[in-house]
Amino acid sequence: METVELVEQLSDPQIEDLWRLYQGQWWSQGRSLEAVRVMLAHSSLVFGLVEESGGRLVGFCRVLTDFAFRATLYDVMVADGWQGRGLGRRLLDAVTQHPRLKQVSLIGLFCAPEMTGFYEKWGFETPSGDHKWMRRAQGPG
Ligand SMILES: CC(C)(COP(=O)(O)OP(=O)(O)OC[C@H]1O[C@@H](n2cnc3c(N)ncnc32)[C@H](O)[C@@H]1OP(=O)(O)O)[C@@H](O)C(=O)NCCC(=O)NCCS
């Protein structure tokens, strides 16, 4: 089976692979390559899974954080054909074990209801009760 390695920086071709992965998700379709480059430049931590031979990006997620109190995990994706082989687990292990995130008080994420079982494996839980996530939509993507 093809070996996959974890990287924390993407090459130009891998940025284009990421753009293609975004086009395949309902929540990120239409993101432009230019905006994806801006996003990567300003994300606190980036995690990519790349094929050892060829270097194609087949898994990705990223974190925005202050490295002290709060971090938010975004864009967890494994390419079609690679799902169900433990790559999602590698991404979440990498995030939850990252030395620069160990001292952060709280890691949050937003996900569809059917995804909660996946994130619960790493100790994420749905807060009960009185707090609501609010948002101000300002454009596509
Ligand atoms: C969600 C996703 C990242 C999981 O990646 P994956 O490589 O298929 O997951 P893995 O093979 O590493 O699975 C790890 C574990 O999570 C479980 N799992 C996978 N998807 C799950 C789900 N939707 N709900 C509950 N558990 C799930 C697996 O059964 C496995 O459990 P085990 O190790 O205890 O046997 C992948 O399916 C994906 O990219 N989906 C489309 C994009 C998406 O919806 N991202 C989430 C945005 S919030």
CSV table of N, CA and C and ligand atoms in Angstrom, one decimal:
chain,number,residue,atom,x,y,z
A,1,MET,N,0.8,-1.2,0.0
A,1,MET,CA,0.0,0.0,0.0
A,1,MET,C,0.9,1.3,0.0
A,2,GLU,N,0.5,2.2,-0.7
A,2,GLU,CA,1.2,3.5,-0.8
A,2,GLU,C,1.4,4.1,0.6
A,3,THR,N,2.6,4.6,0.9
A,3,THR,CA,2.9,5.2,2.2
A,3,THR,C,2.6,6.7,2.1
A,4,VAL,N,2.1,7.2,3.2
A,4,VAL,CA,1.7,8.6,3.3
A,4,VAL,C,2.4,9.2,4.4
A,5,GLU,N,3.0,10.4,4.2
A,5,GLU,CA,3.7,11.1,5.3
A,5,GLU,C,3.0,12.4,5.7
A,6,LEU,N,3.3,12.8,6.9
A,6,LEU,CA,2.7,14.1,7.4
A,6,LEU,C,3.6,15.2,7.2
A,7,VAL,N,3.1,16.3,6.6
A,7,VAL,CA,3.9,17.5,6.4
A,7,VAL,C,3.2,18.7,7.1
A,8,GLU,N,3.9,19.8,7.4
A,8,GLU,CA,3.3,20.9,8.0
A,8,GLU,C,3.4,22.2,7.1
A,9,GLN,N,3.8,21.9,5.9
A,9,GLN,CA,3.9,23.0,4.9
A,9,GLN,C,3.6,22.4,3.5
A,10,LEU,N,2.9,23.1,2.7
A,10,LEU,CA,2.5,22.6,1.4
A,10,LEU,C,3.3,23.2,0.3
A,11,SER,N,3.7,22.4,-0.7
A,11,SER,CA,4.4,22.8,-1.9
A,11,SER,C,3.3,23.4,-2.8
A,12,ASP,N,3.7,24.1,-3.9
A,12,ASP,CA,2.8,24.7,-4.8
A,12,ASP,C,1.8,23.7,-5.4
A,13,PRO,N,2.3,22.5,-5.9
A,13,PRO,CA,1.4,21.5,-6.4
A,13,PRO,C,0.4,21.0,-5.4
A,14,GLN,N,0.9,20.9,-4.1
A,14,GLN,CA,0.0,20.4,-3.1
A,14,GLN,C,-1.0,21.5,-2.7
A,15,ILE,N,-0.7,22.7,-2.9
A,15,ILE,CA,-1.7,23.8,-2.7
A,15,ILE,C,-2.8,23.6,-3.8
A,16,GLU,N,-2.4,23.3,-5.0
A,16,GLU,CA,-3.4,23.0,-6.0
A,16,GLU,C,-4.3,21.8,-5.7
A,17,ASP,N,-3.6,20.7,-5.1
A,17,ASP,CA,-4.3,19.5,-4.7
A,17,ASP,C,-5.4,19.9,-3.6
A,18,LEU,N,-5.0,20.8,-2.7
A,18,LEU,CA,-5.9,21.2,-1.7
A,18,LEU,C,-7.1,22.0,-2.3
A,19,TRP,N,-6.8,22.8,-3.2
A,19,TRP,CA,-7.9,23.6,-3.9
A,19,TRP,C,-8.9,22.6,-4.5
A,20,ARG,N,-8.3,21.5,-5.1
A,20,ARG,CA,-9.2,20.5,-5.7
A,20,ARG,C,-10.0,19.7,-4.6
A,21,LEU,N,-9.4,19.5,-3.5
A,21,LEU,CA,-10.1,18.8,-2.4
A,21,LEU,C,-11.3,19.7,-1.9
A,22,TYR,N,-11.0,21.0,-1.8
A,22,TYR,CA,-12.1,22.0,-1.4
A,22,TYR,C,-13.3,21.9,-2.4
A,23,GLN,N,-12.9,21.8,-3.7
A,23,GLN,CA,-14.0,21.8,-4.7
A,23,GLN,C,-15.0,20.6,-4.5
A,24,GLY,N,-14.5,19.5,-3.9
A,24,GLY,CA,-15.3,18.3,-3.7
A,24,GLY,C,-16.1,18.3,-2.4
A,25,GLN,N,-16.0,19.4,-1.6
A,25,GLN,CA,-16.8,19.4,-0.4
A,25,GLN,C,-17.9,20.5,-0.5
A,26,TRP,N,-19.1,20.2,-0.1
A,26,TRP,CA,-20.2,21.1,-0.2
A,26,TRP,C,-19.9,22.4,0.5
A,27,TRP,N,-19.2,22.3,1.6
A,27,TRP,CA,-19.0,23.5,2.5
A,27,TRP,C,-17.8,24.4,2.0
A,28,SER,N,-17.1,23.9,1.0
A,28,SER,CA,-15.9,24.8,0.5
A,28,SER,C,-15.8,24.9,-1.0
A,29,GLN,N,-16.9,24.4,-1.7
A,29,GLN,CA,-16.9,24.6,-3.1
A,29,GLN,C,-16.8,26.0,-3.5
A,30,GLY,N,-16.0,26.3,-4.5
A,30,GLY,CA,-16.0,27.7,-5.1
A,30,GLY,C,-14.9,28.5,-4.4
A,31,ARG,N,-14.1,28.0,-3.5
A,31,ARG,CA,-13.0,28.7,-2.9
A,31,ARG,C,-12.0,28.9,-4.0
A,32,SER,N,-11.5,30.1,-4.2
A,32,SER,CA,-10.5,30.4,-5.3
A,32,SER,C,-9.1,30.0,-4.8
A,33,LEU,N,-8.3,29.6,-5.8
A,33,LEU,CA,-6.9,29.3,-5.5
A,33,LEU,C,-6.2,30.4,-4.8
A,34,GLU,N,-6.4,31.6,-5.2
A,34,GLU,CA,-5.8,32.8,-4.6
A,34,GLU,C,-6.2,32.9,-3.1
A,35,ALA,N,-7.5,32.8,-2.8
A,35,ALA,CA,-7.9,32.9,-1.4
A,35,ALA,C,-7.3,31.7,-0.6
A,36,VAL,N,-7.2,30.5,-1.2
A,36,VAL,CA,-6.6,29.4,-0.5
A,36,VAL,C,-5.2,29.7,-0.1
A,37,ARG,N,-4.4,30.4,-1.0
A,37,ARG,CA,-3.0,30.8,-0.7
A,37,ARG,C,-3.0,31.7,0.5
A,38,VAL,N,-3.9,32.7,0.5
A,38,VAL,CA,-4.0,33.7,1.6
A,38,VAL,C,-4.3,32.9,2.9
A,39,MET,N,-5.3,32.0,2.8
A,39,MET,CA,-5.7,31.2,4.0
A,39,MET,C,-4.5,30.5,4.6
A,40,LEU,N,-3.7,29.8,3.7
A,40,LEU,CA,-2.6,29.0,4.2
A,40,LEU,C,-1.5,29.9,4.9
A,41,ALA,N,-1.3,31.1,4.3
A,41,ALA,CA,-0.3,32.0,4.8
A,41,ALA,C,-0.7,32.5,6.2
A,42,HIS,N,-1.9,32.5,6.5
A,42,HIS,CA,-2.4,33.0,7.8
A,42,HIS,C,-3.0,32.0,8.7
A,43,SER,N,-2.9,30.7,8.4
A,43,SER,CA,-3.3,29.7,9.3
A,43,SER,C,-2.1,29.4,10.3
A,44,SER,N,-2.5,29.1,11.6
A,44,SER,CA,-1.4,29.0,12.6
A,44,SER,C,-0.6,27.7,12.4
A,45,LEU,N,-1.4,26.6,12.1
A,45,LEU,CA,-0.7,25.3,11.8
A,45,LEU,C,-1.5,24.6,10.7
A,46,VAL,N,-0.7,24.0,9.8
A,46,VAL,CA,-1.3,23.3,8.7
A,46,VAL,C,-0.8,21.8,8.7
A,47,PHE,N,-1.7,20.9,8.5
A,47,PHE,CA,-1.3,19.5,8.5
A,47,PHE,C,-1.7,18.9,7.2
A,48,GLY,N,-0.7,18.3,6.5
A,48,GLY,CA,-1.0,17.7,5.2
A,48,GLY,C,-0.6,16.2,5.2
A,49,LEU,N,-1.3,15.4,4.6
A,49,LEU,CA,-0.9,14.0,4.4
A,49,LEU,C,-0.6,13.8,2.9
A,50,VAL,N,0.6,13.4,2.6
A,50,VAL,CA,1.0,13.4,1.2
A,50,VAL,C,1.6,12.0,0.8
A,51,GLU,N,1.3,11.6,-0.4
A,51,GLU,CA,1.8,10.3,-0.9
A,51,GLU,C,3.3,10.4,-0.9
A,52,GLU,N,4.0,9.4,-0.4
A,52,GLU,CA,5.5,9.4,-0.4
A,52,GLU,C,6.0,9.5,-1.8
A,53,SER,N,5.5,8.7,-2.6
A,53,SER,CA,5.9,8.7,-4.0
A,53,SER,C,5.0,9.7,-4.8
A,54,GLY,N,5.5,10.7,-5.3
A,54,GLY,CA,4.7,11.7,-6.1
A,54,GLY,C,4.3,12.9,-5.3
A,55,GLY,N,4.1,12.8,-4.0
A,55,GLY,CA,3.8,13.9,-3.2
A,55,GLY,C,2.4,14.5,-3.3
A,56,ARG,N,1.5,13.8,-3.8
A,56,ARG,CA,0.1,14.3,-3.9
A,56,ARG,C,-0.5,14.4,-2.5
A,57,LEU,N,-1.2,15.5,-2.3
A,57,LEU,CA,-1.9,15.8,-1.0
A,57,LEU,C,-3.2,14.9,-1.0
A,58,VAL,N,-3.3,14.1,0.0
A,58,VAL,CA,-4.5,13.2,0.1
A,58,VAL,C,-5.3,13.4,1.4
A,59,GLY,N,-4.7,14.2,2.3
A,59,GLY,CA,-5.4,14.5,3.6
A,59,GLY,C,-5.0,15.9,4.1
A,60,PHE,N,-5.9,16.6,4.8
A,60,PHE,CA,-5.5,18.0,5.2
A,60,PHE,C,-6.4,18.4,6.4
A,61,CYS,N,-5.8,19.2,7.3
A,61,CYS,CA,-6.6,20.0,8.2
A,61,CYS,C,-5.8,21.2,8.6
A,62,ARG,N,-6.4,22.1,9.3
A,62,ARG,CA,-5.6,23.3,9.7
A,62,ARG,C,-6.2,23.8,11.1
A,63,VAL,N,-5.3,24.6,11.7
A,63,VAL,CA,-5.7,25.1,13.1
A,63,VAL,C,-5.5,26.6,13.1
A,64,LEU,N,-6.4,27.4,13.6
A,64,LEU,CA,-6.2,28.8,14.0
A,64,LEU,C,-6.1,28.9,15.5
A,65,THR,N,-5.1,29.5,16.0
A,65,THR,CA,-4.9,29.5,17.5
A,65,THR,C,-4.1,30.7,18.0
A,66,ASP,N,-4.3,31.0,19.3
A,66,ASP,CA,-3.4,32.0,20.0
A,66,ASP,C,-2.3,31.3,20.7
A,67,PHE,N,-2.2,29.9,20.7
A,67,PHE,CA,-1.2,29.1,21.3
A,67,PHE,C,-1.3,29.2,22.8
A,68,ALA,N,-2.3,29.7,23.4
A,68,ALA,CA,-2.5,29.8,24.9
A,68,ALA,C,-3.8,29.3,25.3
A,69,PHE,N,-4.9,30.0,24.8
A,69,PHE,CA,-6.2,29.8,25.4
A,69,PHE,C,-7.2,29.0,24.4
A,70,ARG,N,-7.1,29.4,23.2
A,70,ARG,CA,-8.1,28.9,22.2
A,70,ARG,C,-7.5,28.4,20.9
A,71,ALA,N,-8.0,27.4,20.4
A,71,ALA,CA,-7.6,26.9,19.0
A,71,ALA,C,-8.9,26.4,18.4
A,72,THR,N,-9.0,26.6,17.1
A,72,THR,CA,-10.1,26.0,16.3
A,72,THR,C,-9.6,25.2,15.1
A,73,LEU,N,-10.1,24.0,15.0
A,73,LEU,CA,-9.7,23.1,14.0
A,73,LEU,C,-10.7,23.2,12.8
A,74,TYR,N,-10.1,23.3,11.6
A,74,TYR,CA,-10.9,23.5,10.4
A,74,TYR,C,-10.5,22.5,9.3
A,75,ASP,N,-11.5,22.3,8.4
A,75,ASP,CA,-11.2,21.7,7.0
A,75,ASP,C,-10.6,20.3,7.1
A,76,VAL,N,-11.1,19.5,8.0
A,76,VAL,CA,-10.6,18.1,8.1
A,76,VAL,C,-11.1,17.3,6.9
A,77,MET,N,-10.2,16.9,6.0
A,77,MET,CA,-10.6,16.2,4.8
A,77,MET,C,-9.6,15.1,4.4
A,78,VAL,N,-10.1,14.0,4.0
A,78,VAL,CA,-9.3,12.9,3.4
A,78,VAL,C,-9.9,12.7,2.0
A,79,ALA,N,-9.0,12.5,1.0
A,79,ALA,CA,-9.5,12.4,-0.4
A,79,ALA,C,-10.3,11.1,-0.6
A,80,ASP,N,-11.2,11.2,-1.5
A,80,ASP,CA,-12.0,10.0,-1.9
A,80,ASP,C,-11.0,8.9,-2.3
A,81,GLY,N,-11.3,7.7,-2.0
A,81,GLY,CA,-10.4,6.6,-2.3
A,81,GLY,C,-9.4,6.3,-1.2
A,82,TRP,N,-9.2,7.3,-0.3
A,82,TRP,CA,-8.3,7.2,0.8
A,82,TRP,C,-9.0,7.1,2.1
A,83,GLN,N,-10.3,7.3,2.1
A,83,GLN,CA,-11.1,7.3,3.4
A,83,GLN,C,-11.2,5.9,3.9
A,84,GLY,N,-11.3,5.8,5.2
A,84,GLY,CA,-11.5,4.5,5.9
A,84,GLY,C,-10.2,3.7,6.0
A,85,ARG,N,-9.0,4.4,5.9
A,85,ARG,CA,-7.8,3.7,6.0
A,85,ARG,C,-6.9,4.3,7.1
A,86,GLY,N,-7.5,5.1,8.0
A,86,GLY,CA,-6.7,5.6,9.1
A,86,GLY,C,-6.1,6.9,8.9
A,87,LEU,N,-6.3,7.6,7.8
A,87,LEU,CA,-5.7,8.9,7.6
A,87,LEU,C,-6.3,10.0,8.4
A,88,GLY,N,-7.7,9.9,8.5
A,88,GLY,CA,-8.4,10.9,9.4
A,88,GLY,C,-7.8,10.8,10.8
A,89,ARG,N,-7.6,9.5,11.2
A,89,ARG,CA,-7.0,9.3,12.6
A,89,ARG,C,-5.6,9.9,12.7
A,90,ARG,N,-4.8,9.8,11.6
A,90,ARG,CA,-3.5,10.4,11.7
A,90,ARG,C,-3.6,11.9,11.8
A,91,LEU,N,-4.5,12.5,11.1
A,91,LEU,CA,-4.6,14.0,11.2
A,91,LEU,C,-5.0,14.4,12.6
A,92,LEU,N,-6.0,13.7,13.2
A,92,LEU,CA,-6.5,14.1,14.5
A,92,LEU,C,-5.5,13.8,15.6
A,93,ASP,N,-4.7,12.7,15.4
A,93,ASP,CA,-3.6,12.4,16.3
A,93,ASP,C,-2.6,13.5,16.3
A,94,ALA,N,-2.3,14.0,15.0
A,94,ALA,CA,-1.2,15.0,14.9
A,94,ALA,C,-1.7,16.3,15.5
A,95,VAL,N,-2.9,16.6,15.4
A,95,VAL,CA,-3.4,17.9,16.0
A,95,VAL,C,-3.4,17.8,17.6
A,96,THR,N,-4.0,16.7,18.1
A,96,THR,CA,-4.2,16.6,19.5
A,96,THR,C,-2.8,16.3,20.2
A,97,GLN,N,-1.8,15.8,19.5
A,97,GLN,CA,-0.5,15.6,20.1
A,97,GLN,C,0.5,16.7,19.8
A,98,HIS,N,0.1,17.7,19.0
A,98,HIS,CA,1.1,18.7,18.6
A,98,HIS,C,1.7,19.4,19.8
A,99,PRO,N,3.0,19.5,19.9
A,99,PRO,CA,3.6,20.1,21.1
A,99,PRO,C,3.2,21.6,21.3
A,100,ARG,N,2.9,22.3,20.2
A,100,ARG,CA,2.5,23.7,20.3
A,100,ARG,C,1.1,23.9,20.7
A,101,LEU,N,0.3,22.8,20.7
A,101,LEU,CA,-1.1,22.9,21.1
A,101,LEU,C,-1.4,22.3,22.5
A,102,LYS,N,-0.4,21.7,23.0
A,102,LYS,CA,-0.6,20.9,24.3
A,102,LYS,C,-1.1,21.9,25.4
A,103,GLN,N,-0.6,23.1,25.5
A,103,GLN,CA,-0.9,24.0,26.6
A,103,GLN,C,-2.2,24.9,26.3
A,104,VAL,N,-2.8,24.7,25.1
A,104,VAL,CA,-4.0,25.5,24.8
A,104,VAL,C,-5.1,25.0,25.6
A,105,SER,N,-5.9,25.9,26.2
A,105,SER,CA,-7.0,25.5,27.1
A,105,SER,C,-8.1,24.7,26.4
A,106,LEU,N,-8.4,25.2,25.2
A,106,LEU,CA,-9.6,24.6,24.6
A,106,LEU,C,-9.5,24.6,23.0
A,107,ILE,N,-9.8,23.4,22.5
A,107,ILE,CA,-9.8,23.3,21.0
A,107,ILE,C,-11.2,23.1,20.6
A,108,GLY,N,-11.7,23.9,19.7
A,108,GLY,CA,-13.1,23.8,19.2
A,108,GLY,C,-13.1,23.4,17.7
A,109,LEU,N,-14.3,23.0,17.3
A,109,LEU,CA,-14.5,22.8,15.8
A,109,LEU,C,-16.0,22.9,15.5
A,110,PHE,N,-16.3,23.1,14.3
A,110,PHE,CA,-17.7,23.0,13.8
A,110,PHE,C,-17.8,21.8,12.9
A,111,CYS,N,-18.9,21.1,13.1
A,111,CYS,CA,-19.1,19.9,12.2
A,111,CYS,C,-20.5,19.6,12.0
A,112,ALA,N,-20.8,18.8,11.0
A,112,ALA,CA,-22.2,18.3,10.7
A,112,ALA,C,-22.5,17.3,11.9
A,113,PRO,N,-23.8,17.2,12.2
A,113,PRO,CA,-24.2,16.3,13.3
A,113,PRO,C,-23.7,14.9,13.2
A,114,GLU,N,-23.6,14.4,11.9
A,114,GLU,CA,-23.2,13.0,11.7
A,114,GLU,C,-21.7,12.8,11.9
A,115,MET,N,-21.0,13.9,12.1
A,115,MET,CA,-19.5,13.8,12.3
A,115,MET,C,-19.1,13.7,13.7
A,116,THR,N,-20.0,14.0,14.6
A,116,THR,CA,-19.6,14.1,16.1
A,116,THR,C,-19.0,12.8,16.6
A,117,GLY,N,-19.4,11.7,16.1
A,117,GLY,CA,-18.9,10.4,16.6
A,117,GLY,C,-17.4,10.3,16.2
A,118,PHE,N,-17.0,10.8,15.1
A,118,PHE,CA,-15.6,10.8,14.7
A,118,PHE,C,-14.8,11.6,15.7
A,119,TYR,N,-15.2,12.8,15.9
A,119,TYR,CA,-14.4,13.7,16.8
A,119,TYR,C,-14.4,13.3,18.3
A,120,GLU,N,-15.5,12.6,18.7
A,120,GLU,CA,-15.6,12.1,20.0
A,120,GLU,C,-14.4,11.2,20.4
A,121,LYS,N,-13.9,10.5,19.4
A,121,LYS,CA,-12.8,9.6,19.6
A,121,LYS,C,-11.5,10.3,20.2
A,122,TRP,N,-11.5,11.6,19.9
A,122,TRP,CA,-10.3,12.4,20.5
A,122,TRP,C,-10.8,13.3,21.6
A,123,GLY,N,-11.9,13.0,22.2
A,123,GLY,CA,-12.3,13.7,23.4
A,123,GLY,C,-13.1,15.0,23.1
A,124,PHE,N,-13.5,15.2,21.9
A,124,PHE,CA,-14.3,16.4,21.6
A,124,PHE,C,-15.7,16.1,22.1
A,125,GLU,N,-16.4,17.0,22.6
A,125,GLU,CA,-17.8,16.8,23.1
A,125,GLU,C,-18.7,18.0,22.7
A,126,THR,N,-20.0,17.7,22.6
A,126,THR,CA,-20.9,18.8,22.3
A,126,THR,C,-21.3,19.5,23.6
A,127,PRO,N,-21.0,20.8,23.7
A,127,PRO,CA,-21.3,21.5,25.0
A,127,PRO,C,-22.9,21.5,25.1
A,128,SER,N,-23.3,21.2,26.3
A,128,SER,CA,-24.7,21.2,26.6
A,128,SER,C,-25.2,22.6,27.0
A,129,GLY,N,-26.4,22.9,26.6
A,129,GLY,CA,-27.1,24.1,27.2
A,129,GLY,C,-26.9,25.4,26.7
A,130,ASP,N,-26.3,26.3,27.5
A,130,ASP,CA,-26.6,27.7,27.3
A,130,ASP,C,-25.7,28.5,26.4
A,131,HIS,N,-24.8,27.9,25.7
A,131,HIS,CA,-23.9,28.6,24.8
A,131,HIS,C,-24.3,28.3,23.4
A,132,LYS,N,-24.3,29.4,22.5
A,132,LYS,CA,-24.7,29.2,21.1
A,132,LYS,C,-23.5,29.7,20.3
A,133,TRP,N,-23.2,29.0,19.2
A,133,TRP,CA,-22.3,29.5,18.2
A,133,TRP,C,-23.1,30.5,17.3
A,134,MET,N,-22.5,31.7,17.2
A,134,MET,CA,-23.1,32.7,16.3
A,134,MET,C,-22.2,33.0,15.1
A,135,ARG,N,-22.8,33.4,14.0
A,135,ARG,CA,-21.9,33.8,12.9
A,135,ARG,C,-22.5,34.9,12.1
A,136,ARG,N,-21.6,35.6,11.4
A,136,ARG,CA,-22.0,36.6,10.5
A,136,ARG,C,-21.4,36.2,9.1
A,137,ALA,N,-22.3,35.8,8.2
A,137,ALA,CA,-21.9,35.4,6.9
A,137,ALA,C,-21.5,36.6,6.1
A,138,GLN,N,-20.4,36.6,5.4
A,138,GLN,CA,-19.9,37.7,4.7
A,138,GLN,C,-19.5,37.4,3.2
A,139,GLY,N,-19.8,36.2,2.8
A,139,GLY,CA,-19.5,35.8,1.4
A,139,GLY,C,-19.4,34.3,1.3
A,140,PRO,N,-19.1,33.9,0.0
A,140,PRO,CA,-19.0,32.5,-0.2
A,140,PRO,C,-17.8,31.9,0.4
A,141,GLY,N,-17.8,30.6,0.6
A,141,GLY,CA,-16.6,29.8,1.0
A,141,GLY,C,-16.5,29.7,2.5
B,1,LIG,C1,-14.2,12.5,8.1
B,1,LIG,C2,-13.0,12.0,7.5
B,1,LIG,C3,-11.9,13.0,7.6
B,1,LIG,C4,-12.5,10.7,8.2
B,1,LIG,O1,-11.3,10.3,7.6
B,1,LIG,P1,-11.0,8.7,7.4
B,1,LIG,O2,-9.6,8.6,6.9
B,1,LIG,O3,-12.0,8.1,6.5
B,1,LIG,O4,-11.1,8.2,8.9
B,1,LIG,P2,-10.2,7.0,9.5
B,1,LIG,O5,-10.2,5.8,8.5
B,1,LIG,O6,-8.9,7.5,10.0
B,1,LIG,O7,-11.2,6.6,10.7
B,1,LIG,C5,-10.8,6.8,12.1
B,1,LIG,C6,-11.9,6.3,12.9
B,1,LIG,O8,-13.0,7.2,12.8
B,1,LIG,C7,-14.2,6.4,12.5
B,1,LIG,N1,-15.0,7.3,11.6
B,1,LIG,C8,-14.8,7.7,10.3
B,1,LIG,N2,-15.8,8.5,9.9
B,1,LIG,C9,-16.7,8.6,10.9
B,1,LIG,C10,-17.9,9.2,11.1
B,1,LIG,N3,-18.5,10.0,10.1
B,1,LIG,N4,-18.6,9.1,12.3
B,1,LIG,C11,-18.0,8.3,13.3
B,1,LIG,N5,-16.8,7.7,13.2
B,1,LIG,C12,-16.2,7.8,12.0
B,1,LIG,C13,-13.6,5.2,11.8
B,1,LIG,O9,-14.6,4.1,11.8
B,1,LIG,C14,-12.4,4.9,12.6
B,1,LIG,O10,-12.7,4.3,13.8
B,1,LIG,P3,-11.7,3.3,14.5
B,1,LIG,O11,-10.3,3.7,14.3
B,1,LIG,O12,-12.1,3.4,16.0
B,1,LIG,O13,-12.0,2.0,13.9
B,1,LIG,C15,-13.3,11.6,6.0
B,1,LIG,O14,-14.3,10.7,5.9
B,1,LIG,C16,-13.6,12.8,5.1
B,1,LIG,O15,-12.7,13.5,4.6
B,1,LIG,N6,-14.9,13.1,4.9
B,1,LIG,C17,-15.3,14.1,4.0
B,1,LIG,C18,-15.0,15.5,4.5
B,1,LIG,C19,-15.7,15.8,5.8
B,1,LIG,O16,-16.9,15.6,6.0
B,1,LIG,N7,-14.9,16.3,6.8
B,1,LIG,C20,-15.4,16.7,8.1
B,1,LIG,C21,-15.6,18.2,8.2
B,1,LIG,S1,-16.3,18.6,9.7
